[in-house]
Amino acid sequence: LFELAREHADRGRTAAAVTAAAEYVRAARAARGKSPHGDPAPLTRAGRLLLTAGAPAAAEPYLRECLAVLREGSADGQGRPFVAAAECLVGAALLRQGKLTEAEPLLVGGYRGLDPAGIIPADGWVRQREAGRWLVDLYTNWGKPADAQRWR
């Protein structure tokens, strides 16, 4: 189902991608059964796909749920880089909806919480660069060029 959602997104069929992503998440939840903890992976995949497909409002609930699952599972602090990455994704969804005030603390906090050595080194650097670009976009859209320059 995820591949179907990606195919729709790649072909510019955003509404179909949203529907297929919802089916993918439902199937992942059904497969999980009675597991006491949520699985953030399908939520992240669906949310990121919808964000890329230009459907940030559809992506936001999946990304928020992913963030909640990761925060709950990272109470000991060991999962902080994953929480930070999820914060950045939620912030990006908000940014793309024009909710700049809500996006800022998630993007800044997420960026600062990304420890490239804490995830997979290459992935950590990629996520940090991505978050930095979102921060530049945030401050550019907000009309704060000095702040945007600081994150370049």
mmCIF file of C-alpha atoms in Angstrom:
data_model
loop_
_atom_site.group_PDB
_atom_site.id
_atom_site.type_symbol
_atom_site.label_atom_id
_atom_site.label_comp_id
_atom_site.label_asym_id
_atom_site.label_seq_id
_atom_site.Cartn_x
_atom_site.Cartn_y
_atom_site.Cartn_z
ATOM 1 C CA LEU A 1 0.000 0.000 0.000
ATOM 2 C CA PHE A 2 2.843 2.377 0.684
ATOM 3 C CA GLU A 3 4.194 1.833 -2.823
ATOM 4 C CA LEU A 4 0.743 2.632 -4.195
ATOM 5 C CA ALA A 5 0.676 5.860 -2.188
ATOM 6 C CA ARG A 6 4.138 6.740 -3.473
ATOM 7 C CA GLU A 7 3.098 5.988 -7.053
ATOM 8 C CA HIS A 8 0.112 8.327 -6.723
ATOM 9 C CA ALA A 9 2.317 11.019 -5.179
ATOM 10 C CA ASP A 10 4.937 10.650 -7.913
ATOM 11 C CA ARG A 11 2.250 11.095 -10.553
ATOM 12 C CA GLY A 12 0.811 14.197 -8.883
ATOM 13 C CA ARG A 13 -2.384 12.482 -7.729
ATOM 14 C CA THR A 14 -2.338 13.983 -4.265
ATOM 15 C CA ALA A 15 -5.880 13.004 -3.230
ATOM 16 C CA ALA A 16 -5.230 9.388 -4.217
ATOM 17 C CA ALA A 17 -1.903 9.477 -2.338
ATOM 18 C CA VAL A 18 -3.696 10.717 0.784
ATOM 19 C CA THR A 19 -6.231 7.875 0.538
ATOM 20 C CA ALA A 20 -3.586 5.216 -0.103
ATOM 21 C CA ALA A 21 -1.423 6.525 2.774
ATOM 22 C CA ALA A 22 -4.411 6.276 5.110
ATOM 23 C CA GLU A 23 -4.961 2.669 3.985
ATOM 24 C CA TYR A 24 -1.284 1.931 4.539
ATOM 25 C CA VAL A 25 -1.400 3.276 8.098
ATOM 26 C CA ARG A 26 -4.639 1.372 8.822
ATOM 27 C CA ALA A 27 -3.063 -1.859 7.559
ATOM 28 C CA ALA A 28 0.062 -1.266 9.641
ATOM 29 C CA ARG A 29 -2.067 -0.718 12.733
ATOM 30 C CA ALA A 30 -4.064 -3.892 12.049
ATOM 31 C CA ALA A 31 -0.867 -5.893 11.581
ATOM 32 C CA ARG A 32 0.460 -4.579 14.887
ATOM 33 C CA GLY A 33 -2.547 -6.051 16.646
ATOM 34 C CA LYS A 34 -2.628 -5.578 20.376
ATOM 35 C CA SER A 35 0.913 -4.325 20.750
ATOM 36 C CA PRO A 36 0.946 -1.884 23.699
ATOM 37 C CA HIS A 37 3.194 0.612 21.916
ATOM 38 C CA GLY A 38 2.586 2.342 18.640
ATOM 39 C CA ASP A 39 4.976 1.864 15.746
ATOM 40 C CA PRO A 40 6.296 5.209 14.529
ATOM 41 C CA ALA A 41 7.731 3.875 11.245
ATOM 42 C CA PRO A 42 4.506 3.716 9.175
ATOM 43 C CA LEU A 43 3.433 7.077 10.575
ATOM 44 C CA THR A 44 6.749 8.637 9.588
ATOM 45 C CA ARG A 45 6.683 7.075 6.123
ATOM 46 C CA ALA A 46 3.099 8.174 5.433
ATOM 47 C CA GLY A 47 3.635 11.655 6.870
ATOM 48 C CA ARG A 48 6.866 12.272 4.985
ATOM 49 C CA LEU A 49 5.311 11.017 1.739
ATOM 50 C CA LEU A 50 2.312 13.320 2.108
ATOM 51 C CA LEU A 51 4.547 16.233 3.040
ATOM 52 C CA THR A 52 6.580 15.663 -0.118
ATOM 53 C CA ALA A 53 3.388 15.238 -2.168
ATOM 54 C CA GLY A 54 2.197 18.698 -1.140
ATOM 55 C CA ALA A 55 -0.410 17.580 1.383
ATOM 56 C CA PRO A 56 0.945 18.981 4.664
ATOM 57 C CA ALA A 57 -2.466 19.118 6.346
ATOM 58 C CA ALA A 58 -2.949 15.401 5.651
ATOM 59 C CA ALA A 59 0.602 14.656 6.822
ATOM 60 C CA GLU A 60 0.314 16.550 10.101
ATOM 61 C CA PRO A 61 -1.850 14.069 12.097
ATOM 62 C CA TYR A 62 0.420 11.135 11.207
ATOM 63 C CA LEU A 63 3.521 13.118 12.097
ATOM 64 C CA ARG A 64 2.022 14.351 15.374
ATOM 65 C CA GLU A 65 1.079 10.795 16.321
ATOM 66 C CA CYS A 66 4.577 9.632 15.403
ATOM 67 C CA LEU A 67 6.049 12.348 17.623
ATOM 68 C CA ALA A 68 3.806 11.321 20.526
ATOM 69 C CA VAL A 69 4.796 7.655 20.146
ATOM 70 C CA LEU A 70 8.483 8.534 20.040
ATOM 71 C CA ARG A 71 8.252 10.857 23.033
ATOM 72 C CA GLU A 72 6.475 8.170 25.031
ATOM 73 C CA GLY A 73 9.058 5.572 24.092
ATOM 74 C CA SER A 74 12.015 7.876 24.708
ATOM 75 C CA ALA A 75 11.331 8.909 28.278
ATOM 76 C CA ASP A 76 14.877 7.857 29.161
ATOM 77 C CA GLY A 77 16.308 10.280 26.584
ATOM 78 C CA GLN A 78 18.024 7.618 24.479
ATOM 79 C CA GLY A 79 15.698 8.197 21.534
ATOM 80 C CA ARG A 80 16.202 11.973 21.493
ATOM 81 C CA PRO A 81 17.555 12.135 17.909
ATOM 82 C CA PHE A 82 14.448 10.308 16.664
ATOM 83 C CA VAL A 83 12.181 12.627 18.633
ATOM 84 C CA ALA A 84 14.072 15.602 17.207
ATOM 85 C CA ALA A 85 13.642 14.301 13.654
ATOM 86 C CA ALA A 86 9.896 13.901 14.256
ATOM 87 C CA GLU A 87 9.700 17.425 15.710
ATOM 88 C CA CYS A 88 11.277 18.723 12.518
ATOM 89 C CA LEU A 89 8.756 16.849 10.377
ATOM 90 C CA VAL A 90 5.796 18.222 12.341
ATOM 91 C CA GLY A 91 7.369 21.669 12.109
ATOM 92 C CA ALA A 92 7.734 21.277 8.336
ATOM 93 C CA ALA A 93 4.065 20.270 7.999
ATOM 94 C CA LEU A 94 3.064 23.356 9.968
ATOM 95 C CA LEU A 95 5.438 25.558 7.956
ATOM 96 C CA ARG A 96 3.928 24.365 4.697
ATOM 97 C CA GLN A 97 0.488 25.229 6.030
ATOM 98 C CA GLY A 98 1.628 28.747 6.894
ATOM 99 C CA LYS A 99 1.467 28.128 10.666
ATOM 100 C CA LEU A 100 4.794 29.803 11.273
ATOM 101 C CA THR A 101 4.409 30.539 14.988
ATOM 102 C CA GLU A 102 3.601 26.884 15.700
ATOM 103 C CA ALA A 103 6.363 25.619 13.407
ATOM 104 C CA GLU A 104 9.232 27.659 14.847
ATOM 105 C CA PRO A 105 9.747 25.959 18.244
ATOM 106 C CA LEU A 106 9.468 22.498 16.701
ATOM 107 C CA LEU A 107 11.949 23.264 13.935
ATOM 108 C CA VAL A 108 14.453 25.035 16.190
ATOM 109 C CA GLY A 109 14.190 22.444 18.971
ATOM 110 C CA GLY A 110 14.274 19.590 16.512
ATOM 111 C CA TYR A 111 17.323 20.972 14.734
ATOM 112 C CA ARG A 112 19.168 21.371 18.004
ATOM 113 C CA GLY A 113 18.177 17.868 19.124
ATOM 114 C CA LEU A 114 19.461 16.176 15.994
ATOM 115 C CA ASP A 115 22.733 14.559 16.880
ATOM 116 C CA PRO A 116 24.194 13.158 13.685
ATOM 117 C CA ALA A 117 26.156 10.600 15.657
ATOM 118 C CA GLY A 118 23.009 9.545 17.527
ATOM 119 C CA ILE A 119 21.088 8.173 14.559
ATOM 120 C CA ILE A 120 23.123 6.914 11.624
ATOM 121 C CA PRO A 121 25.853 9.445 10.845
ATOM 122 C CA ALA A 122 24.881 10.025 7.217
ATOM 123 C CA ASP A 123 21.171 10.151 8.057
ATOM 124 C CA GLY A 124 21.766 12.545 10.935
ATOM 125 C CA TRP A 125 23.606 15.000 8.717
ATOM 126 C CA VAL A 126 20.913 14.720 6.045
ATOM 127 C CA ARG A 127 18.188 15.394 8.604
ATOM 128 C CA GLN A 128 20.093 18.346 10.029
ATOM 129 C CA ARG A 129 20.573 19.916 6.589
ATOM 130 C CA GLU A 130 16.902 19.330 5.806
ATOM 131 C CA ALA A 131 15.857 20.980 9.075
ATOM 132 C CA GLY A 132 18.196 23.889 8.357
ATOM 133 C CA ARG A 133 16.534 24.429 4.970
ATOM 134 C CA TRP A 134 13.117 24.387 6.631
ATOM 135 C CA LEU A 135 14.324 27.012 9.116
ATOM 136 C CA VAL A 136 15.550 29.211 6.269
ATOM 137 C CA ASP A 137 12.139 28.807 4.592
ATOM 138 C CA LEU A 138 10.370 29.584 7.864
ATOM 139 C CA TYR A 139 12.195 32.857 8.463
ATOM 140 C CA THR A 140 12.088 33.840 4.793
ATOM 141 C CA ASN A 141 8.307 33.327 4.711
ATOM 142 C CA TRP A 142 8.022 35.207 7.978
ATOM 143 C CA GLY A 143 9.895 38.195 6.558
ATOM 144 C CA LYS A 144 12.863 37.790 8.915
ATOM 145 C CA PRO A 145 15.867 37.778 6.566
ATOM 146 C CA ALA A 146 18.454 38.129 9.344
ATOM 147 C CA ASP A 147 17.117 35.020 11.068
ATOM 148 C CA ALA A 148 16.990 33.182 7.732
ATOM 149 C CA GLN A 149 20.622 34.094 7.091
ATOM 150 C CA ARG A 150 21.638 32.738 10.479
ATOM 151 C CA TRP A 151 20.394 29.255 9.482
ATOM 152 C CA ARG A 152 22.007 29.202 6.008
#
